[in-house]
Short mmCIF file of C-alpha atoms in Angstrom, two decimals:
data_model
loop_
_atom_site.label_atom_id
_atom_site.label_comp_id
_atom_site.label_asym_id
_atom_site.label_seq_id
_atom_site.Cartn_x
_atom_site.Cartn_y
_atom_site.Cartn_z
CA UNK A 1015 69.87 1.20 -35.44
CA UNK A 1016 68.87 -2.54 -34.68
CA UNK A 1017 70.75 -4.55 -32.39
CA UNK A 1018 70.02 -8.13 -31.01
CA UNK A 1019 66.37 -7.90 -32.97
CA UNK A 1020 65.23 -4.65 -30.06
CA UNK A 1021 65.14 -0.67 -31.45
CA UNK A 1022 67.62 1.32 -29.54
CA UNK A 1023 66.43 5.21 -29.73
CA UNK A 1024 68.40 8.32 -29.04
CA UNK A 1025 68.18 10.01 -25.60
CA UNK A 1026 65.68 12.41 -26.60
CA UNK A 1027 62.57 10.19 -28.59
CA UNK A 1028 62.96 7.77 -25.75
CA UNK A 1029 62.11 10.24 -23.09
CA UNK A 1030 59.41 11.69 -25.60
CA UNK A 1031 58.01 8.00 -25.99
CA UNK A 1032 57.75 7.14 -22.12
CA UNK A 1033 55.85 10.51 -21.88
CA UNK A 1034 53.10 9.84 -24.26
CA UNK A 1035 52.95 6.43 -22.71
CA UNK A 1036 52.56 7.74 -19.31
CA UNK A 1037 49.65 10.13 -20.68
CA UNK A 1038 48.01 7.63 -22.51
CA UNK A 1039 47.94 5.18 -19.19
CA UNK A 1040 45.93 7.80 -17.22
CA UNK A 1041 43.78 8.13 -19.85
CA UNK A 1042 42.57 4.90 -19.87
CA UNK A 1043 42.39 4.75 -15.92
CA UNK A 1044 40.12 7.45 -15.95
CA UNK A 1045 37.92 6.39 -18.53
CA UNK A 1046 37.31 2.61 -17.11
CA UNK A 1047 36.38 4.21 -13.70
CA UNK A 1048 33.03 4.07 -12.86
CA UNK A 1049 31.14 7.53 -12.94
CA UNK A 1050 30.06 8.09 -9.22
CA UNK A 1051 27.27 10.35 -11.06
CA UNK A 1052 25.60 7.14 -11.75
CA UNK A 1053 26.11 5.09 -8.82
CA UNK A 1054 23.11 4.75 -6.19
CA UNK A 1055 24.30 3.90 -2.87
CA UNK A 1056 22.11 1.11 -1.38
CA UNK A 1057 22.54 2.49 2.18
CA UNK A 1058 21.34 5.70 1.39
CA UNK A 1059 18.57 4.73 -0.47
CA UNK A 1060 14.89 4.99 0.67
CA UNK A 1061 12.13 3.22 -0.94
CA UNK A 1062 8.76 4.80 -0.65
CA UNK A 1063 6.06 2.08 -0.33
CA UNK A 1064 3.22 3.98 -1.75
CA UNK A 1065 3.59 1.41 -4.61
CA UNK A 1066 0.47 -0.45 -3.78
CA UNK A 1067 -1.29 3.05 -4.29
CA UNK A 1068 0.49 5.02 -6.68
CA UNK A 1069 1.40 4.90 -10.39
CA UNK A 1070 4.47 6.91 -10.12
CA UNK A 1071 6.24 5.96 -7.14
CA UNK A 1072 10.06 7.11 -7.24
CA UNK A 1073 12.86 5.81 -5.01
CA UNK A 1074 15.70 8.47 -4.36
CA UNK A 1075 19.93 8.05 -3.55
CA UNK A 1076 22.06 10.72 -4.44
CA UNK A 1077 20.36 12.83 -6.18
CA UNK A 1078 19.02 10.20 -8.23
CA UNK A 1079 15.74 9.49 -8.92
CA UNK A 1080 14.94 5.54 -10.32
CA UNK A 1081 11.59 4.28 -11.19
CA UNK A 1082 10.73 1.84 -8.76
CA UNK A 1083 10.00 -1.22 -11.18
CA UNK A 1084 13.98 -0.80 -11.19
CA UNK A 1085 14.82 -2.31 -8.15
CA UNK A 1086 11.87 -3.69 -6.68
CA UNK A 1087 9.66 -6.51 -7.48
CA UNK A 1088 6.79 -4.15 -8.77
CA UNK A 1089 4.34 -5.85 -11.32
CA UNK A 1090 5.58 -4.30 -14.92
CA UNK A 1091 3.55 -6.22 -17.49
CA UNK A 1092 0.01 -7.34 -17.79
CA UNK A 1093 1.80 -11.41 -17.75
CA UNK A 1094 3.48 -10.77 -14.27
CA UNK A 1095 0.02 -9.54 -13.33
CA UNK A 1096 -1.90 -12.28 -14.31
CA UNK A 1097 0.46 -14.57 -12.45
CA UNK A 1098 -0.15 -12.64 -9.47
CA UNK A 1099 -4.13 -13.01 -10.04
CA UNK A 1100 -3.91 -16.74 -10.59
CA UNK A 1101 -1.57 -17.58 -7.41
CA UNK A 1102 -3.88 -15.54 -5.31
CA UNK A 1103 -6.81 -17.15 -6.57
CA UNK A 1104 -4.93 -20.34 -5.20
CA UNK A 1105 -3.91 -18.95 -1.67
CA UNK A 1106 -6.24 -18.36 1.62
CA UNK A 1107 -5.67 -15.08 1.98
CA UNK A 1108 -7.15 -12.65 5.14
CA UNK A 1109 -7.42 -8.53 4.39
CA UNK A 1110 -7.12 -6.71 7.68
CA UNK A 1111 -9.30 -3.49 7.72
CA UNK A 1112 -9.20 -0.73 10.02
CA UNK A 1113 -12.20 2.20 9.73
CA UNK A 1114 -12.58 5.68 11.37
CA UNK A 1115 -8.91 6.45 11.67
CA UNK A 1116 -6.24 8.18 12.48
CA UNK A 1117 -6.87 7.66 16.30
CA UNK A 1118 -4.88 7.54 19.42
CA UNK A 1119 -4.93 3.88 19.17
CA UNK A 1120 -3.35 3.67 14.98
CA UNK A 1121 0.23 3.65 16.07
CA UNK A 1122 -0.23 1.12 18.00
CA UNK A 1123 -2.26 -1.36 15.46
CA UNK A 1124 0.65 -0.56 13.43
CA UNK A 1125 3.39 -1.60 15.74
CA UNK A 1126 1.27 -5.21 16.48
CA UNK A 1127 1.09 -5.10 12.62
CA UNK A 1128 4.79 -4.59 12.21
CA UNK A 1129 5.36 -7.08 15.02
CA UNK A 1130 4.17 -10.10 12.72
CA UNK A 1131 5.16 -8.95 9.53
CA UNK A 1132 1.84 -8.41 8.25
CA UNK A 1133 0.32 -5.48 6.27
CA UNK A 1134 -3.45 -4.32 6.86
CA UNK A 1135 -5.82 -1.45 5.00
CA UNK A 1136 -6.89 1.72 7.02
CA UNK A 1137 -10.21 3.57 5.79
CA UNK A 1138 -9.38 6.78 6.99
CA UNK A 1139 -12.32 9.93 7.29
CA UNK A 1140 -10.97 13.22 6.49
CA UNK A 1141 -11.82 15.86 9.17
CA UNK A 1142 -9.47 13.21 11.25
CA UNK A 1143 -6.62 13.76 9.13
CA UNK A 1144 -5.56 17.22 10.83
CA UNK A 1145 -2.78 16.70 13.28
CA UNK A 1146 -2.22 13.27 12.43
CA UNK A 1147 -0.39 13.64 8.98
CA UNK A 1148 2.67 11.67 10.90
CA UNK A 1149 0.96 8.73 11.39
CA UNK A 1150 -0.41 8.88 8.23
CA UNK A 1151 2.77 8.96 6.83
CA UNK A 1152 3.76 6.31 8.54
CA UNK A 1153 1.11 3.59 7.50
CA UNK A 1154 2.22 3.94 3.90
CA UNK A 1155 6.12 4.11 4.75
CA UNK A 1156 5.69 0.88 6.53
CA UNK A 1157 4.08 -0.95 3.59
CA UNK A 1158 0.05 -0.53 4.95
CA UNK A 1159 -2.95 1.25 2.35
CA UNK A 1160 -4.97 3.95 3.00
CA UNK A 1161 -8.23 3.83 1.91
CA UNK A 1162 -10.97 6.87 1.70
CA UNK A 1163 -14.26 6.39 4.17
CA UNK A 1164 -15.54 10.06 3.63
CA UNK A 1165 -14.99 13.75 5.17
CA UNK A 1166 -17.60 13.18 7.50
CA UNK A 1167 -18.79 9.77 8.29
CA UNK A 1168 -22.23 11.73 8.64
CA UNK A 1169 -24.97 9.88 6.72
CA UNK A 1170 -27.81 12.73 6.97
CA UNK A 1171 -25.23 15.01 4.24
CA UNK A 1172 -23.58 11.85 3.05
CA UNK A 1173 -26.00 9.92 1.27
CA UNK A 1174 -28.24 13.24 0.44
CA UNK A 1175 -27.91 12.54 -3.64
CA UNK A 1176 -24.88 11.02 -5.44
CA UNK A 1177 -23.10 14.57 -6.36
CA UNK A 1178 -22.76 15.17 -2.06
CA UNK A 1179 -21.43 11.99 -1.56
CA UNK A 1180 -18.98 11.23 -4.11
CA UNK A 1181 -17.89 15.10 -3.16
CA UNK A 1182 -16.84 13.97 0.09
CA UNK A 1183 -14.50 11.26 -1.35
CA UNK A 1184 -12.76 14.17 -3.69
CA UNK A 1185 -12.26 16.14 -0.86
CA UNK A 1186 -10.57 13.84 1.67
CA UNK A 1187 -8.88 12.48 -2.06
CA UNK A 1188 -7.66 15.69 -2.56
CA UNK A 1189 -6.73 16.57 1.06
CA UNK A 1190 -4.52 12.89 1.15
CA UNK A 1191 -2.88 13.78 -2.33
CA UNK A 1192 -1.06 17.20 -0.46
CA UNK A 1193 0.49 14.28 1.66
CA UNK A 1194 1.83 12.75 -1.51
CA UNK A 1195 -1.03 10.30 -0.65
CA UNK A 1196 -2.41 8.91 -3.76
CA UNK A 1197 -5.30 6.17 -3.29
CA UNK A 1198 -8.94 5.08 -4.92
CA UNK A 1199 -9.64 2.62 -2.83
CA UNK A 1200 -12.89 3.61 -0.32
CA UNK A 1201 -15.38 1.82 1.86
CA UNK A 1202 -18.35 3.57 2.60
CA UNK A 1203 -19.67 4.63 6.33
CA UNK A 1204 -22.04 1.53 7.55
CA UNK A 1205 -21.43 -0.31 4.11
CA UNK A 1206 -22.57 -0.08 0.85
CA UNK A 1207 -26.23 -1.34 1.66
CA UNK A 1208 -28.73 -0.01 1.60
CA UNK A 1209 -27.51 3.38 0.79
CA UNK A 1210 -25.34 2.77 -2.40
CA UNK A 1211 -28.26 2.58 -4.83
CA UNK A 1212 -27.27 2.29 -8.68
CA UNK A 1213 -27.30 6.43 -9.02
CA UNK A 1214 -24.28 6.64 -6.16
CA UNK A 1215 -22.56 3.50 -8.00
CA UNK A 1216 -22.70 5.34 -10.82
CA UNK A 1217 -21.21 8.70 -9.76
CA UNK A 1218 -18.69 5.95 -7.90
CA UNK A 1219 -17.68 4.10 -11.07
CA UNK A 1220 -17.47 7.24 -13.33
CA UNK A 1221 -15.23 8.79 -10.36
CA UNK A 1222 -12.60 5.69 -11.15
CA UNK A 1223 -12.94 4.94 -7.39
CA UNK A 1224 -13.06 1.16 -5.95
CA UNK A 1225 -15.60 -0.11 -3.03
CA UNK A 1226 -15.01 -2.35 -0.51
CA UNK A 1227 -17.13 -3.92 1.87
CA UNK A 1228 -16.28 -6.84 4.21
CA UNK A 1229 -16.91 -10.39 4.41
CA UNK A 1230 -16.22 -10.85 8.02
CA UNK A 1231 -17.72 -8.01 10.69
CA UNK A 1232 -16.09 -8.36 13.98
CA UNK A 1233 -18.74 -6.31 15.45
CA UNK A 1234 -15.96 -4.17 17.59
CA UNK A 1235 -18.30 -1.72 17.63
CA UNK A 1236 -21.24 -3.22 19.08
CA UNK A 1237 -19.17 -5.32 21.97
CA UNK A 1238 -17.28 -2.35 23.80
CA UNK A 1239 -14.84 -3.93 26.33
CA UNK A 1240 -15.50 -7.41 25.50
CA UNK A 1241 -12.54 -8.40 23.99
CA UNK A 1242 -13.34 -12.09 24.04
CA UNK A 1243 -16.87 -11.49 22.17
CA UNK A 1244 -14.63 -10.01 19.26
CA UNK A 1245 -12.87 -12.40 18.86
CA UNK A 1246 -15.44 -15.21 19.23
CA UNK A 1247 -17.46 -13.35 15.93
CA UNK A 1248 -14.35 -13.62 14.10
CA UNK A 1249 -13.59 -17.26 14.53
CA UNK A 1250 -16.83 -18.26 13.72
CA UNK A 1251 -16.96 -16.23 10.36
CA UNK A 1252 -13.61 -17.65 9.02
CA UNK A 1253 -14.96 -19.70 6.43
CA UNK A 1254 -13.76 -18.32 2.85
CA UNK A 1255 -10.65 -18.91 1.11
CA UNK A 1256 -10.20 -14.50 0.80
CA UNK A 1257 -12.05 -12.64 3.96
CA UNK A 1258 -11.77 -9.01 4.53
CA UNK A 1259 -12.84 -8.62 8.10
CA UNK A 1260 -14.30 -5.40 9.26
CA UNK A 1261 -12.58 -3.70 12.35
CA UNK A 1262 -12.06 -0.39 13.79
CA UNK A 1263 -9.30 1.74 14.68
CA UNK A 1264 -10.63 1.58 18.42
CA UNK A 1265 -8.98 0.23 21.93
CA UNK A 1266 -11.14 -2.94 22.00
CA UNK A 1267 -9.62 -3.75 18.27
CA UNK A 1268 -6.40 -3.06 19.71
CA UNK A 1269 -6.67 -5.68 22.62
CA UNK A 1270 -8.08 -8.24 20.55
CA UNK A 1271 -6.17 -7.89 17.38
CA UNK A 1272 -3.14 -10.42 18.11
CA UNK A 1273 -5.67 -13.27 18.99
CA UNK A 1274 -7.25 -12.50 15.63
CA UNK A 1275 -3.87 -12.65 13.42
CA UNK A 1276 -3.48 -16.22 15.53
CA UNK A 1277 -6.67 -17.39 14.61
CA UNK A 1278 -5.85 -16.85 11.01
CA UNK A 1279 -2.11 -17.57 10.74
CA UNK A 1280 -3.34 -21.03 12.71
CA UNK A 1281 -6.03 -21.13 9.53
CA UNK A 1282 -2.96 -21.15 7.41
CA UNK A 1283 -4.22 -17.83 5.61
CA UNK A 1284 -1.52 -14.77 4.27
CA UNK A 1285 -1.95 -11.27 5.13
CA UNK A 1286 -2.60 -9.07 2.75
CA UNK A 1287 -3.24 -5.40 1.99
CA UNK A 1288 -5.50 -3.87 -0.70
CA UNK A 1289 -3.65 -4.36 -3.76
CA UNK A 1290 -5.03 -2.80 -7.16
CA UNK A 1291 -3.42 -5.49 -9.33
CA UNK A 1292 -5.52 -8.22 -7.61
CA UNK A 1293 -8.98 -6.70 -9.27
CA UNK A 1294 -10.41 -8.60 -6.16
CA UNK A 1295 -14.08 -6.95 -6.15
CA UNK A 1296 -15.67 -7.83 -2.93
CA UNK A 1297 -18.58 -5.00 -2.29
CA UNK A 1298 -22.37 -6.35 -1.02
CA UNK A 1299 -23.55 -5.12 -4.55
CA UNK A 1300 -21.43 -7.74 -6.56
CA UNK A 1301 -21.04 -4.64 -8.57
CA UNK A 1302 -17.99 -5.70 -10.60
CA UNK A 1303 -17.19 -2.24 -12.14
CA UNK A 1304 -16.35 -1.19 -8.52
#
């Protein structure tokens, strides 16, 4: 019956109404809960930074595997990478390279590196790579490339004909890739002239493999424990808007290296490290496939 305009129900259909009610509350708790399937806790994350390298970097967080492009400012269309090609044709920008790595001396370029905030390139030869997969590991984690700069470094079985020497680079290739180490960037042992004659930038260019040379050689090599000499070449090169300067992964690098990054953050240049999107072709052949 109806009384003062509100339903008044028996005993027993009230207590079956405040039932289903009940029910039908939890129900809708549970359903506007977020699923903690889908979550991705940003402390337990890990970003690999193989990005610069690799096509098919992942990051990983409970279980969960995300493309990177996700959640991290990857390039994802051909626009965002012309934008990126246009403000670096704008920008003085330095490439730090390291050859004839992994030595005693890498972790230590890599903590001056990390120091200032600045990423480098390290053209690494393959019969090094044994024993030093940690530190390996570790230039990649912390943002750096690895480039390829042969199995050998030997130039008698290196530059023999185009099939030995582009084998070399699929080896060490190959050997990096069991690291989860994906790169085609390589410089080759004392430069691509005069060795790198059209037949060997052939087998290069059909191998989908990129060549870099150097604009700037700080002749480390030549001035053993002359740390000021190093540094002197350097400064007096610095004259392009993008330089890639030449080093090595030696101890007189190592003690000259933070006067260098001064001499170019004083410049006003960025630090960059190889970067694929760039298409920045710098190689003594002006070969622009490579």
């Amino acid at each position: 019956m109806l009384t003062k305009n509100k339903w008044i129900f028996p005993s027993s259909i009230g207590a079956f109404v405040i039932i289903l009610a009940f029910s039908i509350g939890l129900s809708a708790t549970h359903a506007n809960k977020p699923s903690e399937s889908l979550s991705l806790n940003k402390k337990e994350t890990k970003i690999d930074f193989h990005q610069t390298i690799q096509d098919k970097a992942k990051v990983k967080g409970n279980g969960n595997e995300v493309s990177l492009k996700t959640i991290n400012p990857v390039k994802t269309s051909a626009n965002d990478i012309q934008k990126e090609r246009e403000e670096f044709a704008k920008q003085k920008v330095v490439f730090l390279t390291f050859d004839d790595g992994p030595s005693p001396y890498t972790s230590q370029l890599l903590n001056i590196l990390k120091a200032n905030n600045i990423h480098a390139t390290f053209f690494i030869i393959g019969n090094r790579i044994k024993g030093k997969e940690a530190v390996l590991k570790r230039i990649v984690n912390e943002g750096d490339v690895i480039g390829l700069h042969s199995m050998t470094h030997n130039p008698r079985s290196l530059f023999a004909s185009p099939n030995a020497y582009i084998q070399e680079f699929e080896q060490e290739q190959q050997l990096l890739s069991t690291l989860g180490i994906h790169t085609s960037i390589s410089r080759s042992p004392y430069g691509s002239k005069p060795y790198l004659t059209m037949p060997f930038r052939d087998k290069v260019a059909a191998d989908h493999l990129k060549l870099w040379d150097w604009t700037i050689d700080s002749n480390d090599w030549r001035y053993n424990d002359n740390t000021n000499l190093i540094i002197n070449e350097v400064a007096s090169e610095i004259k392009r808007q993008h330089e890639v300067v030449l080093m090595h992964d030696h101890k007189d690098t190592l003690k000259a290296l933070p006067a260098i990054i001064e001499l170019f953050k004083d410049r006003g240049y960025t630090f960059e490290a190889y970067n694929p999107d760039l298409n920045y072709s710098v190689n003594f052949w002006k070969d622009t496939r490579l």
